mmCIF file of C-alpha atoms in Angstrom:
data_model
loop_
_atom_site.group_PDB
_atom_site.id
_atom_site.type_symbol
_atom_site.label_atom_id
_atom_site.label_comp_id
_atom_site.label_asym_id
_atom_site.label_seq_id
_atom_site.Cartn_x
_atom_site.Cartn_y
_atom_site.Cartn_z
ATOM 1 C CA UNK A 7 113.276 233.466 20.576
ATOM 2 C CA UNK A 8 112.880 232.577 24.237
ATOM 3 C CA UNK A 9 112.133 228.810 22.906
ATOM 4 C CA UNK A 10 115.087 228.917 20.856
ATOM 5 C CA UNK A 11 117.582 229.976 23.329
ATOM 6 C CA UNK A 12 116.025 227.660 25.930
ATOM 7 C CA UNK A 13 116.473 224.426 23.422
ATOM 8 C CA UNK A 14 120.040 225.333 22.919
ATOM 9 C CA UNK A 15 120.701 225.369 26.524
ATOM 10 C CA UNK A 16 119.166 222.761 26.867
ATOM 11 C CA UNK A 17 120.940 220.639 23.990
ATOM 12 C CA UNK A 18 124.359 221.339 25.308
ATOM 13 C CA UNK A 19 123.649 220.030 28.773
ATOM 14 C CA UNK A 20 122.346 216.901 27.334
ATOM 15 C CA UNK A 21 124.678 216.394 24.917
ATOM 16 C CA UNK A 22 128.058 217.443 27.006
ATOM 17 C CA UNK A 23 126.801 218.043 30.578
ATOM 18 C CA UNK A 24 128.223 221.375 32.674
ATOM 19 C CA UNK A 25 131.615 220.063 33.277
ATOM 20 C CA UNK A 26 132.537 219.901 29.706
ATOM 21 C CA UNK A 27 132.629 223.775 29.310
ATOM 22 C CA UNK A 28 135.658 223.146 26.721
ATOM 23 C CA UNK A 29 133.827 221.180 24.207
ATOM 24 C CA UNK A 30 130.560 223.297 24.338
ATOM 25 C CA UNK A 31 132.632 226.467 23.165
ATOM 26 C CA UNK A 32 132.635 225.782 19.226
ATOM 27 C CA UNK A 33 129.043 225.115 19.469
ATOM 28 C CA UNK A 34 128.074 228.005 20.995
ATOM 29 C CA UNK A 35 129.535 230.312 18.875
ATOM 30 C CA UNK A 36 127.778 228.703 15.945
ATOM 31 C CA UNK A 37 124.278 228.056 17.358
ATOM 32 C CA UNK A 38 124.893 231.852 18.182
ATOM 33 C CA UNK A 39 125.869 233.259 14.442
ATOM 34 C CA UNK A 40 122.666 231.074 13.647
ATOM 35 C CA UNK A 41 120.298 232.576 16.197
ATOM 36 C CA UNK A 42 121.327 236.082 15.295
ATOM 37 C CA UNK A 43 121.036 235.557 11.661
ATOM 38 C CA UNK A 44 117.308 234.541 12.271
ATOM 39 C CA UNK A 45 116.705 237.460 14.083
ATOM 40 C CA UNK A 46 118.352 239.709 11.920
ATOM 41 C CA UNK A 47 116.098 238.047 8.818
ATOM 42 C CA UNK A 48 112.628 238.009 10.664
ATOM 43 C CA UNK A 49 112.872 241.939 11.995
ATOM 44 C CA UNK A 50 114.321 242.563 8.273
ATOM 45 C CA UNK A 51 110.908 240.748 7.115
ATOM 46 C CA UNK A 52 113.283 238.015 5.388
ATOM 47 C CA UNK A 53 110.751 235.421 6.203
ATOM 48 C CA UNK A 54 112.531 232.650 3.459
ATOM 49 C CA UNK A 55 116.209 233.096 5.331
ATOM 50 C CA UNK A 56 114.740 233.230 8.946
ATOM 51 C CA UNK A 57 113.623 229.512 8.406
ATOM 52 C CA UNK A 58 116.615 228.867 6.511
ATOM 53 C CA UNK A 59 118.803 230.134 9.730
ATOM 54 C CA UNK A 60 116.224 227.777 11.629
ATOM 55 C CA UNK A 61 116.615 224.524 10.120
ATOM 56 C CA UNK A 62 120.129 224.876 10.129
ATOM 57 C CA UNK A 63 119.990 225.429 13.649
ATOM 58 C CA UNK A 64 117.223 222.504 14.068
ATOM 59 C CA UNK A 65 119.776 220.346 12.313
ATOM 60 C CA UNK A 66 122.858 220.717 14.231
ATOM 61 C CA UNK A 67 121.164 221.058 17.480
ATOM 62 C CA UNK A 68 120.105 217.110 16.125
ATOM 63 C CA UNK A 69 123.637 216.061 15.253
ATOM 64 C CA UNK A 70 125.254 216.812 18.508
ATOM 65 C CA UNK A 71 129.339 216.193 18.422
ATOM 66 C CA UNK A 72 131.586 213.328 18.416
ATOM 67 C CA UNK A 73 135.287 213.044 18.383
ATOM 68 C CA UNK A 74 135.583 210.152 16.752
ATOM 69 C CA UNK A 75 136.658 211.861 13.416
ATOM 70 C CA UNK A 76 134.715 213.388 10.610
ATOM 71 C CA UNK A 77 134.553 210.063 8.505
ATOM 72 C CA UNK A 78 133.264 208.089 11.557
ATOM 73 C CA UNK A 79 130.767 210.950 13.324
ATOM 74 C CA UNK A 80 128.452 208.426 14.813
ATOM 75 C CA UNK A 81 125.720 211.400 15.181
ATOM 76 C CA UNK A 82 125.712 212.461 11.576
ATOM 77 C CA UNK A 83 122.709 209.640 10.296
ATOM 78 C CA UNK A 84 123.756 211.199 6.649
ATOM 79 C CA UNK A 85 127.607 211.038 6.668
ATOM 80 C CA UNK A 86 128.702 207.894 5.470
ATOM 81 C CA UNK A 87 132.319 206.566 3.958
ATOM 82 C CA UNK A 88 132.149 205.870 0.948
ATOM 83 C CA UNK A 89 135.080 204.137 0.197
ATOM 84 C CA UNK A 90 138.702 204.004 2.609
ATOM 85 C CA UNK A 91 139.754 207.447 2.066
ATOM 86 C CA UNK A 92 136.216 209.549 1.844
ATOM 87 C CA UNK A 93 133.025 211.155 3.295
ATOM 88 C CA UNK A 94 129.984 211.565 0.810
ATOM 89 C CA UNK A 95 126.924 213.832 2.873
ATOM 90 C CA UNK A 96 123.441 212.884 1.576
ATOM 91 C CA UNK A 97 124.780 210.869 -1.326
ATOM 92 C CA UNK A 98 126.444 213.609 -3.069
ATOM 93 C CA UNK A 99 130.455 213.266 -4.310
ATOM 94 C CA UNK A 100 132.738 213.786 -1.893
ATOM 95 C CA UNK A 101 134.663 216.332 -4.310
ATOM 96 C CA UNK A 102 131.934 218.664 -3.471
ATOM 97 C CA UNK A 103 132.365 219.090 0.649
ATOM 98 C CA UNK A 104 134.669 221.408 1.558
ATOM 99 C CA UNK A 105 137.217 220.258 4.636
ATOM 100 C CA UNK A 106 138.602 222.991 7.002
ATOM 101 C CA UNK A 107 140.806 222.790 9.934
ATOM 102 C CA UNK A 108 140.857 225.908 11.847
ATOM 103 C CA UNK A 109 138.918 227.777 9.723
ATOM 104 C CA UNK A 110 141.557 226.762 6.897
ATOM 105 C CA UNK A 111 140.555 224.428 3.467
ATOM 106 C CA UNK A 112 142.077 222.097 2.908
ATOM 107 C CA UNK A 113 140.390 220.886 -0.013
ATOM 108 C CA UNK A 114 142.060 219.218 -2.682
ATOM 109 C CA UNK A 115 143.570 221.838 -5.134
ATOM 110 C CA UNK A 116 144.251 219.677 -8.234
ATOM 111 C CA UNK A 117 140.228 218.120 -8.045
ATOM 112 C CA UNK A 118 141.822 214.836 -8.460
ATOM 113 C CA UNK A 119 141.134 212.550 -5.718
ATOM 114 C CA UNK A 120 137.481 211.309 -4.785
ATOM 115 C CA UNK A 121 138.047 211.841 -1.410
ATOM 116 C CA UNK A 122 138.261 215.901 -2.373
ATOM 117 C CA UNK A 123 141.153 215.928 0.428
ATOM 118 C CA UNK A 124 145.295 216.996 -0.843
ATOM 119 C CA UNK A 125 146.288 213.759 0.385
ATOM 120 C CA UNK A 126 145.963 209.771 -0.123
ATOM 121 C CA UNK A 127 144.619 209.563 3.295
ATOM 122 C CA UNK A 128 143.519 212.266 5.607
ATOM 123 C CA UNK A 129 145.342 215.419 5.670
ATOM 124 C CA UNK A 130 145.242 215.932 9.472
ATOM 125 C CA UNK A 131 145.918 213.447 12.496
ATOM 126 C CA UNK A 132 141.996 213.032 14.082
ATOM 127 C CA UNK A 133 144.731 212.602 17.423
ATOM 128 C CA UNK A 134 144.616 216.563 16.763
ATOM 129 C CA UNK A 135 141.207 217.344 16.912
ATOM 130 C CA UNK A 136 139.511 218.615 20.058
ATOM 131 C CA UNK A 137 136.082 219.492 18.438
ATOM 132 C CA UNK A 138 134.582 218.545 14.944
ATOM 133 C CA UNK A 139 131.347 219.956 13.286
ATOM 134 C CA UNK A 140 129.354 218.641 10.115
ATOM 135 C CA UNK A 141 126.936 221.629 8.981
ATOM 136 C CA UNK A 142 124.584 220.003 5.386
ATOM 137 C CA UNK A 143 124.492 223.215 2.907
ATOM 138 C CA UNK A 144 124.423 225.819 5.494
ATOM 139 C CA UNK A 145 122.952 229.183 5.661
ATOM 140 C CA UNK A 146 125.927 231.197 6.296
ATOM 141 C CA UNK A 147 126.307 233.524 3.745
ATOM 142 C CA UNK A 148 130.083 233.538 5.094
ATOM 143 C CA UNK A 149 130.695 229.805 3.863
ATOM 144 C CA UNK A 150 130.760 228.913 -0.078
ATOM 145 C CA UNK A 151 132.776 226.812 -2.732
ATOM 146 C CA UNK A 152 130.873 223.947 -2.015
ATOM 147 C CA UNK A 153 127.202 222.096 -2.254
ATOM 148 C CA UNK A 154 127.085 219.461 -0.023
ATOM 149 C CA UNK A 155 128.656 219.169 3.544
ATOM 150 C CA UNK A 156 131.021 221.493 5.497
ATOM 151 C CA UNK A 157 133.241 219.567 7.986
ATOM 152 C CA UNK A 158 135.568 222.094 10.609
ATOM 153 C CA UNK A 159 138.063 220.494 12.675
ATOM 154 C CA UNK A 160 139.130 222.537 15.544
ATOM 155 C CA UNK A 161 142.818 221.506 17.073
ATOM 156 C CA UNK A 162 144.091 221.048 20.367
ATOM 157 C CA UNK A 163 146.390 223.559 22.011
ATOM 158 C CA UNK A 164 148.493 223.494 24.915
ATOM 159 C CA UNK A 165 147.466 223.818 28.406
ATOM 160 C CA UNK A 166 149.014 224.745 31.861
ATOM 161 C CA UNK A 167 149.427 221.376 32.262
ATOM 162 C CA UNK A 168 151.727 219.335 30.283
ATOM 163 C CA UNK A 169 149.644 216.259 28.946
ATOM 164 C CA UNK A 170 150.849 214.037 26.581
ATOM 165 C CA UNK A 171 149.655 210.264 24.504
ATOM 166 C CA UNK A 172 151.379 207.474 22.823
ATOM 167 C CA UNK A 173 148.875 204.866 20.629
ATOM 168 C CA UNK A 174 149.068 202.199 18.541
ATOM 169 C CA UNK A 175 146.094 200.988 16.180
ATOM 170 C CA UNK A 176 146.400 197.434 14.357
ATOM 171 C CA UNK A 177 143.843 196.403 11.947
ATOM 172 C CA UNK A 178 144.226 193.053 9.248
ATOM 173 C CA UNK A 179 141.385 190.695 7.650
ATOM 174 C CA UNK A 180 141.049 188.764 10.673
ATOM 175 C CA UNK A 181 139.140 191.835 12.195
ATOM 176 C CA UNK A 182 136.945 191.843 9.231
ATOM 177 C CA UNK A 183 133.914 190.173 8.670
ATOM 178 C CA UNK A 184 132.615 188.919 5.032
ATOM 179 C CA UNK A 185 130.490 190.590 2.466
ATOM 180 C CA UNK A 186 127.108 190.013 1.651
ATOM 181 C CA UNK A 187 127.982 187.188 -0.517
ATOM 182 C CA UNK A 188 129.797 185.150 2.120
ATOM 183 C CA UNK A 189 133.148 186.403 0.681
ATOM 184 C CA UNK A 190 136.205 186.237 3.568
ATOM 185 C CA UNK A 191 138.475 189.795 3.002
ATOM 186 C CA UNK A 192 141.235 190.150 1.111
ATOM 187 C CA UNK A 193 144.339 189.838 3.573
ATOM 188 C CA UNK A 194 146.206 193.220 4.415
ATOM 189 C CA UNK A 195 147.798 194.143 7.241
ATOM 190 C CA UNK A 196 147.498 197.761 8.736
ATOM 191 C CA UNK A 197 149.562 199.909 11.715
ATOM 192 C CA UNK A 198 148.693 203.367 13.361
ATOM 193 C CA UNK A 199 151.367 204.471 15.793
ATOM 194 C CA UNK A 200 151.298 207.801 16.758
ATOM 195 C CA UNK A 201 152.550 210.054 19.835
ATOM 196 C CA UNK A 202 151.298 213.510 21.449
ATOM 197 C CA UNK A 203 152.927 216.401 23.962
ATOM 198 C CA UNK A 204 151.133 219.488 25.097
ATOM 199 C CA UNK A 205 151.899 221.752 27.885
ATOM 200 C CA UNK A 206 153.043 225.541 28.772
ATOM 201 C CA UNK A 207 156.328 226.997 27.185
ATOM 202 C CA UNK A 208 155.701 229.955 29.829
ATOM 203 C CA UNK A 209 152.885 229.461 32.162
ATOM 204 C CA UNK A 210 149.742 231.451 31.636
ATOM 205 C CA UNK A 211 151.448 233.184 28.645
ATOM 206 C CA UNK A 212 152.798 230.450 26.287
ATOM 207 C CA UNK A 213 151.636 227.222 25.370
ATOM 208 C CA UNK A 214 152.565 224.418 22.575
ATOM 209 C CA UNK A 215 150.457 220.983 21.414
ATOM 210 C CA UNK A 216 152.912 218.450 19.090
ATOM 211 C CA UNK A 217 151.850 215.557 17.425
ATOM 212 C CA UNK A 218 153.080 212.760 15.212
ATOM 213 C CA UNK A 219 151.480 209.669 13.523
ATOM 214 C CA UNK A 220 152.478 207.428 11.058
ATOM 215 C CA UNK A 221 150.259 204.660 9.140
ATOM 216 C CA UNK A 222 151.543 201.825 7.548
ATOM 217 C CA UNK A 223 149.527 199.389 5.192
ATOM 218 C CA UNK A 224 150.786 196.217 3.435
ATOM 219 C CA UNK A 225 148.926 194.093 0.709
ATOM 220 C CA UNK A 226 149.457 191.042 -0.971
ATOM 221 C CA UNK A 227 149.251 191.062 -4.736
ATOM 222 C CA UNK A 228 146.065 191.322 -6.078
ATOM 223 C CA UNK A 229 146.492 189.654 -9.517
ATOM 224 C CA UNK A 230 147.960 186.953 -11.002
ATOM 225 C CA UNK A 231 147.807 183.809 -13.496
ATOM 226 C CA UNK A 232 145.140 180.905 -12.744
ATOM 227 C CA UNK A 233 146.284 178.866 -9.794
ATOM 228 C CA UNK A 234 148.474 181.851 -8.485
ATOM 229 C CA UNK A 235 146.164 182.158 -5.169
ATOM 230 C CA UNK A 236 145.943 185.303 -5.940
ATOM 231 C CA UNK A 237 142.820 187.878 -4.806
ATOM 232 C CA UNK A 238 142.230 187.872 -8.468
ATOM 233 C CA UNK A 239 143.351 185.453 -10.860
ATOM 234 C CA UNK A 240 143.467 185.610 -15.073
ATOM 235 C CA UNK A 241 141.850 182.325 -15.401
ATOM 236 C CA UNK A 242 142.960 183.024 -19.330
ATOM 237 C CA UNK A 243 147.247 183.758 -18.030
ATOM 238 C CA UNK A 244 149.155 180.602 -17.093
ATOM 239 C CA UNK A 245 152.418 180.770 -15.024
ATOM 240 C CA UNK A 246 154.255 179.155 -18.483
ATOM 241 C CA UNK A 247 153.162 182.318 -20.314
ATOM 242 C CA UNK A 248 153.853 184.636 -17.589
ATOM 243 C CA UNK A 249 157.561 183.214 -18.050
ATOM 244 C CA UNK A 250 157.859 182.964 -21.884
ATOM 245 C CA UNK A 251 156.879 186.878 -21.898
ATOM 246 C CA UNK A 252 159.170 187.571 -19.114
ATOM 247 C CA UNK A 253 161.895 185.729 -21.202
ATOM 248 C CA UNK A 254 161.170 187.005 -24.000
ATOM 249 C CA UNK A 255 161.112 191.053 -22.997
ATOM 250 C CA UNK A 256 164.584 190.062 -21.266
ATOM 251 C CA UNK A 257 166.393 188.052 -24.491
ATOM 252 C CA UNK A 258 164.821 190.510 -27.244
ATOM 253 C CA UNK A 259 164.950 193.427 -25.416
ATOM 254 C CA UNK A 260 167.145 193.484 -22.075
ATOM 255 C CA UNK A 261 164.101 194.522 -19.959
ATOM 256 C CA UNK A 262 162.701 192.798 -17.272
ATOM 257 C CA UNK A 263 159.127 193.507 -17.321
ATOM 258 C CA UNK A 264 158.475 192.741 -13.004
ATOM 259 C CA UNK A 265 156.383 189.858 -12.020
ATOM 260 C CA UNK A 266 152.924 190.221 -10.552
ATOM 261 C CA UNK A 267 153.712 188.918 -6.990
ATOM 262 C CA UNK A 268 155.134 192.011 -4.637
ATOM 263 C CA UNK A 269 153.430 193.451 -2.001
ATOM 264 C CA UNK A 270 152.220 197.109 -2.247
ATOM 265 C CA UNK A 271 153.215 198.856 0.846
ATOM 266 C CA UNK A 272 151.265 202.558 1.441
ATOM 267 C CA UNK A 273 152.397 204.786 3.777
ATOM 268 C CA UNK A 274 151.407 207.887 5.571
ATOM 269 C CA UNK A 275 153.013 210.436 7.939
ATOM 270 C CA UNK A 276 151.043 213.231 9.865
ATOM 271 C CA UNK A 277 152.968 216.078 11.727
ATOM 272 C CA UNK A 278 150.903 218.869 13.844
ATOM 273 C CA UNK A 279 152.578 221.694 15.647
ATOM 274 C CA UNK A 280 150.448 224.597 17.193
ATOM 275 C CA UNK A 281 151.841 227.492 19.179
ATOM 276 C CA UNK A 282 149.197 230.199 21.415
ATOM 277 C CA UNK A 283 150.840 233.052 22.504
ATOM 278 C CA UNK A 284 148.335 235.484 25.013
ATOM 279 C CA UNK A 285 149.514 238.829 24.775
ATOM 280 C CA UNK A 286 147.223 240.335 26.783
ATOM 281 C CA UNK A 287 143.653 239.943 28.450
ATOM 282 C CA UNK A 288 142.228 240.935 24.690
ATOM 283 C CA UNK A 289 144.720 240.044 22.336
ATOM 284 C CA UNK A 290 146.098 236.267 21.435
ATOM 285 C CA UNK A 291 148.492 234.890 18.434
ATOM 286 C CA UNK A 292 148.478 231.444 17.338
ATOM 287 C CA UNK A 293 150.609 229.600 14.785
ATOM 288 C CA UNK A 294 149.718 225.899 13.736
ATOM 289 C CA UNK A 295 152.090 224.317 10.714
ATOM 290 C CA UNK A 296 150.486 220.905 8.957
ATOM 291 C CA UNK A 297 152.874 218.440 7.206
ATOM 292 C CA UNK A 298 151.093 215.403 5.949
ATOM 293 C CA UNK A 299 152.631 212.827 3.335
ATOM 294 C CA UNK A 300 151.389 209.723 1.827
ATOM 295 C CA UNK A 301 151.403 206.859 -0.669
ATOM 296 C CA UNK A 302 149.339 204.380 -2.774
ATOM 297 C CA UNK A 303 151.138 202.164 -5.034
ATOM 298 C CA UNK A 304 148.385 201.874 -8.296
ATOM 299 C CA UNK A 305 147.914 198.453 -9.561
ATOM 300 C CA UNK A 306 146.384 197.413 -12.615
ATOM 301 C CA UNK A 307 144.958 194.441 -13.492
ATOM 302 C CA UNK A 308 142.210 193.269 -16.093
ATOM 303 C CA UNK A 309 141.318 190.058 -14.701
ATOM 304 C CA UNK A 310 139.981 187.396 -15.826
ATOM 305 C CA UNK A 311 142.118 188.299 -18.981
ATOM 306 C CA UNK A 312 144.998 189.401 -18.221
ATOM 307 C CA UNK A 313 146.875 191.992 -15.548
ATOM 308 C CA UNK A 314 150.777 194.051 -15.538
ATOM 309 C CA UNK A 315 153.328 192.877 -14.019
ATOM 310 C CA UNK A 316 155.260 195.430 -11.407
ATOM 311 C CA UNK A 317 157.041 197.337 -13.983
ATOM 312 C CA UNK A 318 153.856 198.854 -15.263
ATOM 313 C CA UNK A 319 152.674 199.519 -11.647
ATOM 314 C CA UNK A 320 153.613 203.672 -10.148
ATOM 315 C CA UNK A 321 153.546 204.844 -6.850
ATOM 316 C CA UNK A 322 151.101 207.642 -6.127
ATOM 317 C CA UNK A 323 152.959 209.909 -3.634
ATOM 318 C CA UNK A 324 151.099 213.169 -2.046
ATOM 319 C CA UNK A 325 151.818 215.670 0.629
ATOM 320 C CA UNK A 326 150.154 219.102 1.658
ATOM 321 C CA UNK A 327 152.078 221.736 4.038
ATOM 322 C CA UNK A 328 149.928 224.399 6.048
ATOM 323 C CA UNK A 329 150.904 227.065 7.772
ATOM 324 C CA UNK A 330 148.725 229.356 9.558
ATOM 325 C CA UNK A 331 148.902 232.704 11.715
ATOM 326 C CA UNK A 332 146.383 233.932 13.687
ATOM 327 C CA UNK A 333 145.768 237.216 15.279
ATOM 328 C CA UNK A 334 142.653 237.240 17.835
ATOM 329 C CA UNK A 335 141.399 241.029 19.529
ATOM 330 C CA UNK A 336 138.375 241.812 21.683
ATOM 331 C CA UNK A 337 138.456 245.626 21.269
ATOM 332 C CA UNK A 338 135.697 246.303 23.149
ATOM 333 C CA UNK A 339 131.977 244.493 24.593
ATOM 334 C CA UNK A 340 130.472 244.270 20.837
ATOM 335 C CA UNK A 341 133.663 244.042 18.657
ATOM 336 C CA UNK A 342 136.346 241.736 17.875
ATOM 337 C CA UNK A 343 138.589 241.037 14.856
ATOM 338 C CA UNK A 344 140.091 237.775 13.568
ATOM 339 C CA UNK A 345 143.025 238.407 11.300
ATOM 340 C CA UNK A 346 144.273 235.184 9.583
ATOM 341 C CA UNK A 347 147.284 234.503 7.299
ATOM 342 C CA UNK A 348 147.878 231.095 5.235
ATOM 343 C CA UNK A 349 149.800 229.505 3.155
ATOM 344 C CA UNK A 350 149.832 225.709 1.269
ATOM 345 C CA UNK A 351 151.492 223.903 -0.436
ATOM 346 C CA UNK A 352 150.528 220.594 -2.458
ATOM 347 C CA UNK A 353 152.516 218.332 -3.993
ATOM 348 C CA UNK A 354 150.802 215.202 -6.489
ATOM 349 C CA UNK A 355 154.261 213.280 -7.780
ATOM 350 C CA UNK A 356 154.398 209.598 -9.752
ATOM 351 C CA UNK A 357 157.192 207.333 -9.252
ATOM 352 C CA UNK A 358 158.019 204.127 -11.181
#
């Protein structure tokens, strides 16, 4: 036990050194749980859920902590994305993590996106997040619904001091190298812009953390007829028979069926409001309210024999709200309550 403690210890300095007290706080409380729950199994004679409690601890004491978000945790060797939107931990489908913020899920409701998040993109600004942790199956008899990876994202609250961030991200295919075939990257174009204010409402008492961010991502087409240009050309579709269909569907019927040349723009909006009210030296309140929405226009496309034109396109358009009360008490030395409240909402629409 003396080892044990003495390794954690030791694992926080390294990884965060003393003056980062802040950061360290999340971690202690879970390389705690763990250590107790070993305990607790080995004087019990549990011998199978002591090293179970063990190699948890083993393995996050390994990871260490990162805030570059959960998708890009340089630590975590078996976190990878797997595709623009999603994590998958040791290979498994990301349906099967479950994603909290706060202690909250935020898991996808409907089971329809790969990512296994409520939303296009993620469901929470990483601006937001002041600590992150990845746990692989864990031990804790507390956490279930899932069978791969557990990632918690704990938020940023308000200070005595009013702090505050404005940012702007640009990516496009010019920051992108080729594939492994020598292939250059499709061209898209792709804006972050995103502001943050935290600071007291009433000093020592009352405190507030805001933030906004909006994403913005434009593509060319990604179809069209042989000699288009485009990313992916019908070499069986001419322009001439792109136009006789068109004219036909318009003289026969009065439709216009689109054309295969407009740009999908996808959008995304994150807003983050958190509230900490201390009430007294043993009692706090918090309120934090998540509004995310987003969009993916769905374009489909059969090349080399053929693709739809615009009319046959939709525009995927998601959204989550959270809202969350908290209610923190230290009634004495040995015990404490935490009393939370939630609710969500989810939205999943298709437009034309």
């Amino acid at each position: 036990r003396d080892v044990v403690a003495k390794a954690h210890k030791d694992w926080l300095d390294a990884c965060y050194g003393s003056e980062e007290i802040d950061q360290r706080d999340l971690l202690f409380q879970q390389v705690g749980r763990l250590e107790r729950i070993a305990r607790k199994a080995e004087n019990a004679g549990q011998f199978s859920a002591a090293v179970g409690a063990i190699t948890a601890l083993n393995r996050m004491m390994a990871l260490g902590a990162d805030q570059k978000g959960f998708r890009g945790h340089r630590r975590v060797a078996v976190a990878s994305a797997e595709d623009f939107f999603s994590l998958s931990v040791m290979g498994s489908n990301p349906r099967t993590n479950d994603i909290t913020i706060d202690g909250v899920s935020v898991n996808d409701g409907f089971g329809l996106n790969d990512s296994g998040q409520p939303t296009l993109r993620n469901s929470f600004s990483i601006e937001t997040v002041k600590q992150i942790s990845v746990d692989i199956t864990p031990f804790d008899v507390s956490r279930g619904g899932f069978v791969s990876g557990s990632v918690n994202a704990v938020t940023k609250s308000g200070t005595n001091e009013f702090e505050g961030d404005f940012y702007v991200f640009s990516r496009n295919e010019g920051m992108v190298g080729t594939d492994a075939f020598g292939n250059d990257s499709d061209v898209f174009d792709e804006n972050t812009t995103g502001f943050s204010l935290g600071g007291p409402i009433i000093q020592d008492k009352a405190f507030f953390y805001f933030n906004y961010e909006e994403f913005a991502q434009t593509y060319p087409a990604f179809y069209g007829p042989a000699g288009s240009g485009a990313t992916r050309e019908a070499y069986f579709v001419t322009q001439a028979l792109v136009d006789r269909v068109r004219a036909a569907a318009q003289t026969l019927y009065g439709f216009d069926p689109g054309t295969y040349d407009t740009e999908q723009e996808n959008m995304s909006t994150n807003t983050f409001l958190k509230l900490n009210y201390l009430i007294n030296d043993n009692h706090e309140a918090e309120v934090s309210f998540i509004d995310t929405d987003s969009n993916l226009v769905k374009v489909r496309g059969n090349p080399p024999f053929g693709f739809a034109l615009d009319s046959q396109w939709y525009d995927d358009k998601q959204g989550v709200e959270i809202m969350t009360g908290k209610l923190f008490s230290d009634w004495s030395d040995k015990f404490s309550t935490q009393l939370v409240y939630s609710t969500r909402t989810q939205t999943d629409n298709q437009d034309p």
